[in-house]
XYZ file of C-alpha atoms in Angstrom:
587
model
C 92.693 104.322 14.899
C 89.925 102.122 16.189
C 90.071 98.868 17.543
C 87.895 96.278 18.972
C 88.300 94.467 22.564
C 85.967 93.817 25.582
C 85.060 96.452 28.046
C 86.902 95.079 30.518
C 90.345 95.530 27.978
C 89.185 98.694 26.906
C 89.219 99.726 30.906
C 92.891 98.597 30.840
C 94.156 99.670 27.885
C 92.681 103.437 28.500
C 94.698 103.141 31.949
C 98.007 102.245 30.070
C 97.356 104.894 27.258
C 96.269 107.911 30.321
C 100.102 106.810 31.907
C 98.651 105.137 35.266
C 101.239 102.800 36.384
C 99.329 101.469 40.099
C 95.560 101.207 40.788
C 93.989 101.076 44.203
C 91.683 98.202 44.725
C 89.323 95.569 45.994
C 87.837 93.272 43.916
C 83.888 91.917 43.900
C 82.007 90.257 41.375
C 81.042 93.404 39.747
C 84.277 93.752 38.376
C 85.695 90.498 38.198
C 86.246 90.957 34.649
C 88.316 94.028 34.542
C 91.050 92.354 37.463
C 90.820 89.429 34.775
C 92.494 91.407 32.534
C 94.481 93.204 35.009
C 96.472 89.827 35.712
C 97.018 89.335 32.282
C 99.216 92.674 31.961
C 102.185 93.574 33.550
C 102.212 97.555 33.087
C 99.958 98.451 35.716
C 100.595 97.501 39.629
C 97.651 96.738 41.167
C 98.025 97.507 45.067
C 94.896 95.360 46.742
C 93.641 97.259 50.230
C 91.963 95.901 52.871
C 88.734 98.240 52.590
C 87.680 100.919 49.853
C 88.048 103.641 51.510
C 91.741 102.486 52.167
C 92.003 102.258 48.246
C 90.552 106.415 47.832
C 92.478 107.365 50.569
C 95.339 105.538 49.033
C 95.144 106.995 45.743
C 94.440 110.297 47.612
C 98.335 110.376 48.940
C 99.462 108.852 45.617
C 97.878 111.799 44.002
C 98.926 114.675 46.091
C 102.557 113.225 46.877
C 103.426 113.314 42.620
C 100.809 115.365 41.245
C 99.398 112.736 38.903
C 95.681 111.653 39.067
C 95.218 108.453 41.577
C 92.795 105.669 40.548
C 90.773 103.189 42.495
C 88.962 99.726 41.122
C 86.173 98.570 43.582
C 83.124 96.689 43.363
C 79.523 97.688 43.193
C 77.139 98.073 46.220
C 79.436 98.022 49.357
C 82.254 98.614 47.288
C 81.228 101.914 46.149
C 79.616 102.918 49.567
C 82.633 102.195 51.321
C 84.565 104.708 48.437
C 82.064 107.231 49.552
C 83.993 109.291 52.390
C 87.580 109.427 50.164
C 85.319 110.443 47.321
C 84.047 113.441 49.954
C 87.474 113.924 51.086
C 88.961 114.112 47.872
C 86.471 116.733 46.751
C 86.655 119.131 49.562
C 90.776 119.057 49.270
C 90.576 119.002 44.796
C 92.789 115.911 44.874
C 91.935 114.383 41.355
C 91.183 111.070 41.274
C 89.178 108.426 38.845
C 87.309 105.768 40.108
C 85.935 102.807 38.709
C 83.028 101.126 39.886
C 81.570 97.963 38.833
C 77.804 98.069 38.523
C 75.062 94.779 38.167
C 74.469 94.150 34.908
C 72.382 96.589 32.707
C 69.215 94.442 33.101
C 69.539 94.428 36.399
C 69.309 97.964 37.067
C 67.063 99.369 39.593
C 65.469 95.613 40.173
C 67.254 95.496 43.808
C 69.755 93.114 42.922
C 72.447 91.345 44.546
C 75.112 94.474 45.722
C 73.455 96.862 43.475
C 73.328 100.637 44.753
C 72.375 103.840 42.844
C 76.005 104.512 43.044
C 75.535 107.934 40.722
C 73.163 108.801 42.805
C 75.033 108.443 45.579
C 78.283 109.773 44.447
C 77.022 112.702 42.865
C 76.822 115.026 45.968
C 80.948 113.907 46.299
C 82.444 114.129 42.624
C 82.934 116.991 40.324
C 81.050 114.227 38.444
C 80.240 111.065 37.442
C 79.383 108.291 34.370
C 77.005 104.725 34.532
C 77.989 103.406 31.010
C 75.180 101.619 30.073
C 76.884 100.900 26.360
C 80.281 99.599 25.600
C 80.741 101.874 22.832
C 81.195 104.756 24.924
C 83.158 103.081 27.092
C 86.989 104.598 25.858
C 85.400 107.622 25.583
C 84.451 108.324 29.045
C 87.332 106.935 30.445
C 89.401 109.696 28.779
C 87.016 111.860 29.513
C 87.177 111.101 33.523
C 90.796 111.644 33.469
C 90.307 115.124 31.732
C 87.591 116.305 33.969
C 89.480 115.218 37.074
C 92.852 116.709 36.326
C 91.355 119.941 34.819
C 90.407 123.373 36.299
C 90.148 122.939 40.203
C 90.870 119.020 40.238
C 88.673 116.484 42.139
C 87.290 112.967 42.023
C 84.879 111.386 39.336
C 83.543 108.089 39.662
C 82.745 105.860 36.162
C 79.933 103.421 36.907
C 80.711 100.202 34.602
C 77.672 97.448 34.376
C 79.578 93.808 34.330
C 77.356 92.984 31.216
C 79.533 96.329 29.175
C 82.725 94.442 30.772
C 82.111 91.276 28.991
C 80.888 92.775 26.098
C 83.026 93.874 22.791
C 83.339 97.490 21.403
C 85.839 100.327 20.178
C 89.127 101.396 21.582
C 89.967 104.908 21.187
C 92.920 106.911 22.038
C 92.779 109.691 24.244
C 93.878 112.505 21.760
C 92.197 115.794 21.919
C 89.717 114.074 24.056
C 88.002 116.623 26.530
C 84.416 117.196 28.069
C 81.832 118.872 25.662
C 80.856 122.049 28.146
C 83.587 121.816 30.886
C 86.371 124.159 29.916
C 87.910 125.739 33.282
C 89.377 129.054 32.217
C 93.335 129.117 33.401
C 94.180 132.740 31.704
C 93.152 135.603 34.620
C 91.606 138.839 33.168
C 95.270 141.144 32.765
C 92.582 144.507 33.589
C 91.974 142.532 36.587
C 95.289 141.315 37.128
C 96.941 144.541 36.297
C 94.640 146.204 39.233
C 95.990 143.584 41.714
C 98.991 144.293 40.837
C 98.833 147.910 41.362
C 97.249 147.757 44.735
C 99.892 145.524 45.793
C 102.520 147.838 44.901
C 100.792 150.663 46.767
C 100.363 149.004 50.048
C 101.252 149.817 53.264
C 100.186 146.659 55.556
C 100.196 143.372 52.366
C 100.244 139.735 53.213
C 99.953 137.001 50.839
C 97.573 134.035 51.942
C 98.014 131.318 50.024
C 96.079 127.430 49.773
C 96.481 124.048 48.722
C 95.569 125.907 45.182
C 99.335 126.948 44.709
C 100.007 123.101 45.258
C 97.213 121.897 42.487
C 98.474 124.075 40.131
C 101.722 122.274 39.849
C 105.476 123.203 40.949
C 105.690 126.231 38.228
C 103.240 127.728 40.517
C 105.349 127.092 43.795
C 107.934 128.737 41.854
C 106.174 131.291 40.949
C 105.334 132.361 44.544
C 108.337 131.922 45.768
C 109.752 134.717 43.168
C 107.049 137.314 43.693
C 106.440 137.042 47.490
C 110.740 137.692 47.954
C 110.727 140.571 45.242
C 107.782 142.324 47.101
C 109.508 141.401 50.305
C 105.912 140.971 51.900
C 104.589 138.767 54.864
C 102.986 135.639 53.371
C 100.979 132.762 55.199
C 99.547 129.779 54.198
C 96.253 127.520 54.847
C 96.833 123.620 56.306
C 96.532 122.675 53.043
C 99.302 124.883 51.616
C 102.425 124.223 53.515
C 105.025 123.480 51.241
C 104.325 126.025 48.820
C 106.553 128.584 50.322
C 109.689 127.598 52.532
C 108.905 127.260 56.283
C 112.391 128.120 56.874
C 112.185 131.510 54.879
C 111.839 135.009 56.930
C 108.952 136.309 55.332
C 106.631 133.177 56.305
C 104.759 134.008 59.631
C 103.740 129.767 59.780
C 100.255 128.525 59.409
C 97.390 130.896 59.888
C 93.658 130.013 60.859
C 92.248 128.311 63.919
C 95.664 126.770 65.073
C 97.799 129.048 63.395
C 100.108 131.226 64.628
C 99.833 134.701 66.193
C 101.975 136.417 63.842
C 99.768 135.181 60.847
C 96.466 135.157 61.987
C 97.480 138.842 63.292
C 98.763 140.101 60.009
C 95.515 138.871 58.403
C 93.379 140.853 60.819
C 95.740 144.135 60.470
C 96.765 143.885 56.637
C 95.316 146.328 54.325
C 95.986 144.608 51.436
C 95.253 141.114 51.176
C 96.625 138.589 48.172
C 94.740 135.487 48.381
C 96.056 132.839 45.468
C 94.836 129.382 45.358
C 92.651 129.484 48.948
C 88.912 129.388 49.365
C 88.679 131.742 52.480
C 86.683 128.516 54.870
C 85.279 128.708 58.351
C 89.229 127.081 59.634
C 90.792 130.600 58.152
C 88.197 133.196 58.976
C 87.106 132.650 62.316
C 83.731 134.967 62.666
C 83.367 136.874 59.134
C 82.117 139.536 60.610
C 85.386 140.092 62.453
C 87.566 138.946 59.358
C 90.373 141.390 58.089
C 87.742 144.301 58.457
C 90.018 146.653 56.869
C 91.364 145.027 53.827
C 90.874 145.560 50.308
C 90.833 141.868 49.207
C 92.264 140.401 46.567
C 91.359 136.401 45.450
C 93.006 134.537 42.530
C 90.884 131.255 42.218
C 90.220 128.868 39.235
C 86.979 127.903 40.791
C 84.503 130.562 40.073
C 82.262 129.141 42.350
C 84.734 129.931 44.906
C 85.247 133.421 44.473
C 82.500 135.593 46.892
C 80.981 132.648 48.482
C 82.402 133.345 51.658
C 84.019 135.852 51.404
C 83.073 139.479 49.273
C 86.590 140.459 47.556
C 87.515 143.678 45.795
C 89.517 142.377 42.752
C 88.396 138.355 41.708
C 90.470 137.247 39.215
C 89.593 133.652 37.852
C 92.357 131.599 36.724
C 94.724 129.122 37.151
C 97.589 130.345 39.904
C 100.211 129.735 37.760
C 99.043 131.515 34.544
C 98.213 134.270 36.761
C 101.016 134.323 38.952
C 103.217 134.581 35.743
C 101.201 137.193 34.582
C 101.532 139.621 38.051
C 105.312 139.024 37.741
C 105.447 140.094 34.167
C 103.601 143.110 35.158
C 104.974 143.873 38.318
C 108.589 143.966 36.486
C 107.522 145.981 33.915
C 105.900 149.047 35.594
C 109.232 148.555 37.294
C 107.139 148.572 40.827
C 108.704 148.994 44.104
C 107.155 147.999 47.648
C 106.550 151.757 49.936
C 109.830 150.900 52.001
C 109.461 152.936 55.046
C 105.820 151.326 55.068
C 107.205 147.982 54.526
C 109.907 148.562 57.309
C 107.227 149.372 59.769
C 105.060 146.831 58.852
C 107.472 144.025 59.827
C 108.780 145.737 62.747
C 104.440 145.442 64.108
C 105.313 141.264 63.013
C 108.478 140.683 64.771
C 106.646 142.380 67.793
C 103.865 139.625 67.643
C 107.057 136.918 66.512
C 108.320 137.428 70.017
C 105.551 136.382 71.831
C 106.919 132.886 70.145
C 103.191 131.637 70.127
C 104.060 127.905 70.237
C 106.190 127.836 72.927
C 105.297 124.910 75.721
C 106.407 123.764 79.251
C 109.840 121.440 78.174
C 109.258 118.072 80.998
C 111.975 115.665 81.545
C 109.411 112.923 82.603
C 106.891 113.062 80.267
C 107.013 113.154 76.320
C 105.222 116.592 75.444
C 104.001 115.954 71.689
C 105.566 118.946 70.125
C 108.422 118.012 71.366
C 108.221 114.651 69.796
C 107.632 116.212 66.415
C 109.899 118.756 66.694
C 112.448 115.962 67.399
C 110.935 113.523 64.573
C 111.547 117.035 61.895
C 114.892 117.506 63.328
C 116.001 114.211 62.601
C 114.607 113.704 59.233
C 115.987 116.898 57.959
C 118.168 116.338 54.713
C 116.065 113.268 53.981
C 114.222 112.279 51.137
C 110.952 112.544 52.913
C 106.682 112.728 53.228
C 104.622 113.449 55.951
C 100.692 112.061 55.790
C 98.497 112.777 59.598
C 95.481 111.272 60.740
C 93.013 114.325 61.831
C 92.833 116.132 65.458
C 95.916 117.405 68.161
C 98.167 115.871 66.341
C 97.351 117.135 63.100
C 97.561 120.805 64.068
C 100.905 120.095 65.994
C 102.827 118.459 62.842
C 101.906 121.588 61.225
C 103.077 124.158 63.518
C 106.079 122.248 64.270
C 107.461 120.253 61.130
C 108.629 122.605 58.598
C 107.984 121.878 54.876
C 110.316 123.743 52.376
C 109.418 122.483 49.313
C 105.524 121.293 47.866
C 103.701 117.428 47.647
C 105.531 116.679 50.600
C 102.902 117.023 53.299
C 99.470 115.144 53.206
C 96.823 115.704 55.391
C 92.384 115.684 55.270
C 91.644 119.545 55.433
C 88.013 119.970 54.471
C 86.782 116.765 55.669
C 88.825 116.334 58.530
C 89.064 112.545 57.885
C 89.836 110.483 60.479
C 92.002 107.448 59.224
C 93.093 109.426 56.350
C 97.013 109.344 57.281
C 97.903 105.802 57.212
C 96.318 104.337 54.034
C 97.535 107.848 52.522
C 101.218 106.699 53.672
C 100.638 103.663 51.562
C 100.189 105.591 48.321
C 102.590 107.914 49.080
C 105.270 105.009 49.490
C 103.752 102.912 46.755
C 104.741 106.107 44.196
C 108.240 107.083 45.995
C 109.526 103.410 46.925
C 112.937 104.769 48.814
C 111.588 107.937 50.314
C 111.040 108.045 54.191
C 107.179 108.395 54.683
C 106.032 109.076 57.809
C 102.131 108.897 59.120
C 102.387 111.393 62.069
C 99.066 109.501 63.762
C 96.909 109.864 66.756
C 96.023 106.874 68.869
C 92.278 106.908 68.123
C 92.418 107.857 63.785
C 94.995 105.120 63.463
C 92.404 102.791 64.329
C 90.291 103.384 61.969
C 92.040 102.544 59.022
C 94.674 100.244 60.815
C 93.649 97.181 58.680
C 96.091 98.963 55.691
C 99.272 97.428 58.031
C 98.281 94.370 56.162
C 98.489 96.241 53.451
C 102.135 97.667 53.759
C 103.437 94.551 54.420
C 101.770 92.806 51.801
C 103.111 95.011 49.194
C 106.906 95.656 50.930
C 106.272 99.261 51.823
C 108.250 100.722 54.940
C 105.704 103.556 56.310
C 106.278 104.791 59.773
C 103.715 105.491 61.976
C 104.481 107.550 64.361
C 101.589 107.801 66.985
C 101.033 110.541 69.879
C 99.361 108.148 71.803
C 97.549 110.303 74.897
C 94.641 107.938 75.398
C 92.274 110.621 74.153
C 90.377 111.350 71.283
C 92.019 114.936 71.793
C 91.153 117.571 69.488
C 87.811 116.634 70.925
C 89.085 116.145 74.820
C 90.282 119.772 74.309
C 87.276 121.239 72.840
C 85.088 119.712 75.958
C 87.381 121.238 78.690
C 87.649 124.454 77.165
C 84.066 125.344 75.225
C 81.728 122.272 77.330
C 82.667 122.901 81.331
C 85.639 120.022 81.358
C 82.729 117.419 81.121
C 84.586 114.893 78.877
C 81.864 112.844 77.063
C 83.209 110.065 75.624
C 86.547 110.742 74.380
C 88.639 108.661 76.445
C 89.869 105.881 74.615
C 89.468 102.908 76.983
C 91.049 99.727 76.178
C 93.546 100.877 73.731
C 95.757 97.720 71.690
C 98.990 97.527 72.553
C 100.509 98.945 69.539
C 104.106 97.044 69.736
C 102.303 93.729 69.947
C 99.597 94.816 67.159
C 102.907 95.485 64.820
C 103.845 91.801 65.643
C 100.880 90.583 64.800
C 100.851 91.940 61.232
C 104.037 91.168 60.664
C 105.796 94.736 60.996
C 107.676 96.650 63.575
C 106.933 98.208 66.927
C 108.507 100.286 69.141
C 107.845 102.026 71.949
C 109.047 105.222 73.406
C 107.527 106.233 77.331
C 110.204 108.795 78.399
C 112.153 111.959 76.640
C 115.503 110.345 77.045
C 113.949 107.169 74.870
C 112.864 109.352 71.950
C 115.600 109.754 69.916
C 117.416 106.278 69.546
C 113.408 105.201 69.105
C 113.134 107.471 66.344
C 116.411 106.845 64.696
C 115.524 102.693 64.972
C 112.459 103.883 63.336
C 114.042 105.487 60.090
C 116.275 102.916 59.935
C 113.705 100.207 59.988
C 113.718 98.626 56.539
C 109.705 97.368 57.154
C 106.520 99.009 58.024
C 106.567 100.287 61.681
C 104.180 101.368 64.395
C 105.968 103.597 66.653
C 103.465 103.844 70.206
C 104.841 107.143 71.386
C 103.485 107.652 74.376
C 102.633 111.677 75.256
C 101.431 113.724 77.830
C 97.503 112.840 78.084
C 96.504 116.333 78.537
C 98.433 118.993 76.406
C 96.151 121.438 74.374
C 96.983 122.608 71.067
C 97.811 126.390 71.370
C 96.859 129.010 69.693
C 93.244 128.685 68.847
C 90.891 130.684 67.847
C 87.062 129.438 69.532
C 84.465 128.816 67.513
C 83.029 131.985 66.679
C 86.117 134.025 67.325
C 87.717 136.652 65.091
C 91.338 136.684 64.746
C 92.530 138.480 66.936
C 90.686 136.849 69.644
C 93.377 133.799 69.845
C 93.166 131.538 73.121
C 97.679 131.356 74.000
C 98.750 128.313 75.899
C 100.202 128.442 79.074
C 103.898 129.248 78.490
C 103.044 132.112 76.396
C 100.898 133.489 78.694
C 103.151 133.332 81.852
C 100.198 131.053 83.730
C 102.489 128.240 84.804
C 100.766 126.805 87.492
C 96.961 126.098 86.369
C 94.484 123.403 87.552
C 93.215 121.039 84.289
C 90.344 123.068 84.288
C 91.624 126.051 83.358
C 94.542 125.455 81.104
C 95.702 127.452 78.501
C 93.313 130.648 79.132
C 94.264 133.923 77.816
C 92.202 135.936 75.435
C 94.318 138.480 73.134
C-alpha cells in the first residue's frame, strides 16, 4: 500500500519499517527537517555526537557489536566531509552502514552554496555506493534500497544524499518488501565442483591450517558455528586475521593466536610451512602476507570469499570458491561427512608436534617489572578480571592495539572492535559509545592509547550525555608508539615527532566532563584500579600509566616474509640491551 507524507516522514518511517531503533547524529540546516520529525516519534533513539565522524564511528561499533546495519544523520557540506574517514573505515573493514546526508536544495546544486559539497562525488571512492535524490518520489525506494545494498554480499557503507527541498516536499511511502537493487545480486551459494575439490584437498593434507577473517564474523554467528564444527572434526591448526578474533575460541588448542605482522610465531610459522591452506572470509592484505614473494611458497591455496573482487587480487589461489562463508561452510561439512573423510593421522600428529615446537618459544613472553606497569601486563590483568563478564572490547589504533590482541582472548564473535584496514586513529572510543548504546548493561571497554584517545575524546561528552558507562582504559607511554617503535627499529632511533609533549591530565579531563578518572602508576595499583573501574556505574577514563618504551613483539618488518619475525627480548635471551637495540633477533 501507498501512502503520502513529506520526505522528511518518509526518511523516518523507512527507518521504523527497516527495524533501526538508534541513529547516530549531528544536526545542520540541511536536515533540519528530518530531526523535526525525529522529535515527534518515540521509536527511534537518536544518540547526538559531538563530531561526524564520532556518529560513523559510532554506528561502526553499533554495527559490528550486534550485527545489524548502523545509521548516521548529518548535515551537508562539513557534515558529510567530516563522515568521510568512518565512511573509509567502514569500507575497508565491510561494516554495513547507511548514511543520510542532507544536501542544499535541488536548485541550489552545483551554484556554490552555503555548506554545499559534491558529497557523491566525494563519497564515492568510500561506499559500496551511493544516492543524491533529486525527487521525492524515489525517496522510500532508495532508502530500502541502501539498507539492502549495505547488508548484502560483502557488507559496507552507502551514503543517501537528500536535498532539504525533497525533505519538505510530499510523495509516496512504500514498504520495503521484496525491495532489492536492480543489478547487485552477491552470489552466497559456492560452486559444490569447487567446493567438493577443497574439500578433498583438505582431507589429503599433510601440513593444513585454516586462516580465517573478519568474513566469518560478517557472515553472521551460523558461520562462527560453522567453523568451529569443521576446524575440531579435521583437528587442524587454524589462525585468524585482527579482524577475526572471536570467530574461533582463543582458549581452544587448535588456535595458534593472531597471525600477520604482530602475530604470533606459531601462526605466522604454520602459514609459511602449511601445504594446504583454507582461507574463509579473509582478503590475504599486506598486514597477513608480509613480502608475497616469500608468502606460504609451498601451499596449494584455497580462498572462500563473497567478494569476487577479492579473490586473486593479491594473492593467486588454486581453488576460489565465491560465496557466502556460511553457505559454503555448510556445504564442506555436508561433504566432508559424507565421503566419510578422515584427516592423514600420523601426518596430522607430526604436524602439531613441528607447532608445539614453535609454541614453546612462547613468542609473547616479556620482562615481568615490579616498578613499572609493562602494558601486556596491564591487559593481561584487565582480560583476567573481566573473564565471566558480559563484555566488549573497542581499541584505538597502534601498540596498544596489537597488544589487546595478543593478550585478551575472545571466545565467542562481535565482541571485539577494532579499525583494521584503515588503521583509524580515534576509532575506539566513539566505537565504545555504540557498542554501549546497543548492549546498555554489558561492560565495554575502549583499550586506548594516550595519543588516539585524543582524537576523538570530545565523545566523553557524549557518554555522559546519553548515561553510557564505557571504560577507557589508556596505556599511556607518552608516545605515539606504534610509530616510536617503527623509528628506533627501521629509521636509526631518530624519533621524529612522536613524543607526545604536554599530555592532559586524564583524571582531571574525566572531571571536567563530568565522568570518572583514575589513575594507576605502579603494578601493585593495577588491580583495585581496575576493579573500581568495572564497578564504576559512569563513563571512566582510566590514565594507566606504562612503561614508555616497550616494543610490540613479534613483528614482521616491512618487507619481511614470515618467517623472518623480529622476537622481543625475553624470547630471545638478550636481557640486557641498550634502547637502541631492543628487541633484535631475526628467525
Amino acid at each position: 500500500m501507498t501512502h503520502e507524507m513529506t520526505g522528511a516522514e518518509i526518511v523516518i518511517k523507512a527507518l521504523e519499517d527497516q527495524g533501526v531503533k538508534h541513529v547516530f547524529g549531528y544536526p545542520g540546516g540541511a536536515v533540519l527537517p528530518i530531526y523535526d520529525a525525529l522529535i515527534q516519534q518515540d521509536g527511534i533513539e537518536h544518540v547526538l555526537v559531538r563530531h561526524e565522524q564520532g556518529a560513523v564511528h559510532a554506528a561502526e561499533g553499533y554495527a559490528r557489536s550486534t550485527g545489524e546495519v548502523g545509521v548516521v544523520l548529518v548535515t551537508s557540506g562539513p557534515g558529510a566531509t567530516n563522515a568521510v574517514t568512518g565512511l573509509t573505515d567502514a569500507l575497508m573493514d565491510s561494516i554495513p552502514l547507511v548514511v543520510l546526508t542532507g544536501q542544499v536544495a535541488t536548485h541550489l546544486i552545483g551554484n556554490d552554496a552555503f555548506q554545499e559539497c559534491d558529497t557523491v562525488g566525494i563519497t564515492r571512492p568510500c561506499t559500496k555506493h551511493n544516492w543524491l535524490v533529486r525527487d521525492v518520489d524515489d525517496l522510500a525506494r532508495v532508502l530500502h534500497e541502501a539498507f539492502y545494498v549495505a547488508k548484502a554480499g560483502r557488507p559496507g557503507p552507502v551514503v543517501v544524499d537528500i536535498p532539504k527541498d525533497v525533505q519538505f516536499l510530499p510523495g509516496p511511502y512504500t514498504g520495503p518488501s521484496n525491495v532489492a537493487h536492480k543489478t547487485y545480486r552477491p552470489r552466497v551459494k559456492g560452486d559444490l565442483n569447487k567446493v567438493r575439490e577443497a574439500v578433498e584437498l583438505i582431507a589429503n593434507a599433510r601440513k593444513p591450517v585454516f586462516y580465517t577473517g573478519g568474513g566469518i564474523i560478517n557472515s553472521g554467528p551460523a558461520a562462527s558455528r560453522l567453523l568451529r564444527d569443521f576446524v575440531r572434526m579435521t583437528g587442524y591448526p587454524i589462525t585468524s586475521t585482527l579482524m577475526g578474533l572471536g570467530a574461533y575460541p582463543a582458549s581452544d588448542r587448535q588456535w595458534l593466536g593472531m597471525l600477520g605482522m604482530h602475530g604470533t610465531y606459531e601462526a605466522n610459522l604454520a602459514m609459511h610451512d602449511c601445504d594446504v591452506m583454507i582461507c574463509i572470509g579473509a582478503r590475504f592484505d599486506d598486514r597477513i602476507t608480509g613480502n608475497l614473494d616469500g608468502f606460504s611458497p609451498e601451499s596449494t591455496k584455497i580462498h572462500v570469499d563473497i567478494d569476487a573482487s577479492s579473490i586473486n587480487k593479491n594473492v593467486a589461489v588454486d581453488v576460489p570458491i565465491i560465496g557466502d562463508c556460511a553457505h559454503v561452510l555448510e556445504d564442506m561439512i555436508r561433504i566432508w561427512k559424507a565421503r566419510q573423510a578422515e584427516p592423514d593421522k600420523a601426518a596430522l600428529a607430526s604436524w602439531w608436534e613441528e607447532i608445539e615446537g614453535w609454541r614453546k618459544r612462547d613468542c609473547l613472553r616479556y620482562k615481568p617489572n615490579d616498578d613499572v606497569i609493562m602494558p601486556q601486563y596491564a591487559i593481561q590483568r584487565l582480560y583476567e578480571m573481566t573473564r565471566g563478564k558480559d563484555v566488549y572490547i573497542t581499541t584505538e589504533v597502534g601498540q596498544h592495539q596489537m597488544w589487546a590482541a595478543q593478550f585478551f582472548g575472545f571466545d565467542e564473535p562481535n565482541r571485539w572492535m577494532t579499525s583494521g584496514g584503515l588503521g583509524t586513529m580515534g576509532y575506539g572510543l566513539p566505537a565504545a559509545v555504540g557498542v554501549q548504546v546497543a548492549h546498555r548493561d554489558a561492560l565495554v571497554v575502549d583499550i586506548a592509547g594516550d595519543a588516539s584517545v585524543l582524537m576523538t575524546m570530545q565523545e566523553m561528552s557524549t557518554a555522559v550525555q546519553h548515561g553510557l558507562p564505557i571504560k577507557i582504559f589508556i596505556l599511556n607511554n607518552q608516545y605515539m608508539g606504534m610509530v616510536r617503535q617503527w623509528q628506533q627499529l627501521l629509521h636509526g632511533n631518530r624519533l621524529s615527532h612522536s613524543y607526545m609533549e604536554s599530555l592532559p591530565d586524564f583524571v582531571k579531563l574525566a572531571e571536567a566532563y563530568g565522568c570518572h578518572g583514575i589513575r594507576a602508576q605502579k603494578p601493585a595499583e593495577l588491580d583495585d584500579a581496575i576493579a573500581e573501574m568495572i564497578e564504576t556505574d559512569q563513563p571512566v577514563l582510566f590514565d594507566c600509566r606504562v612503561a614508555n618504551l616497550a616494543n610490540c613483539f613479534p613483528m614482521i618488518p616491512s618487507g619481511k616474509a614470515h618467517n623472518e619475525m623480529l622476537l622481543g627480548d625475553a624470547v630471545s635471551g638478550e636481557l640486557d640491551v641498550d634502547i637502541s637495540e631492543s628487541g633484535k633477533m631475526l628467525v
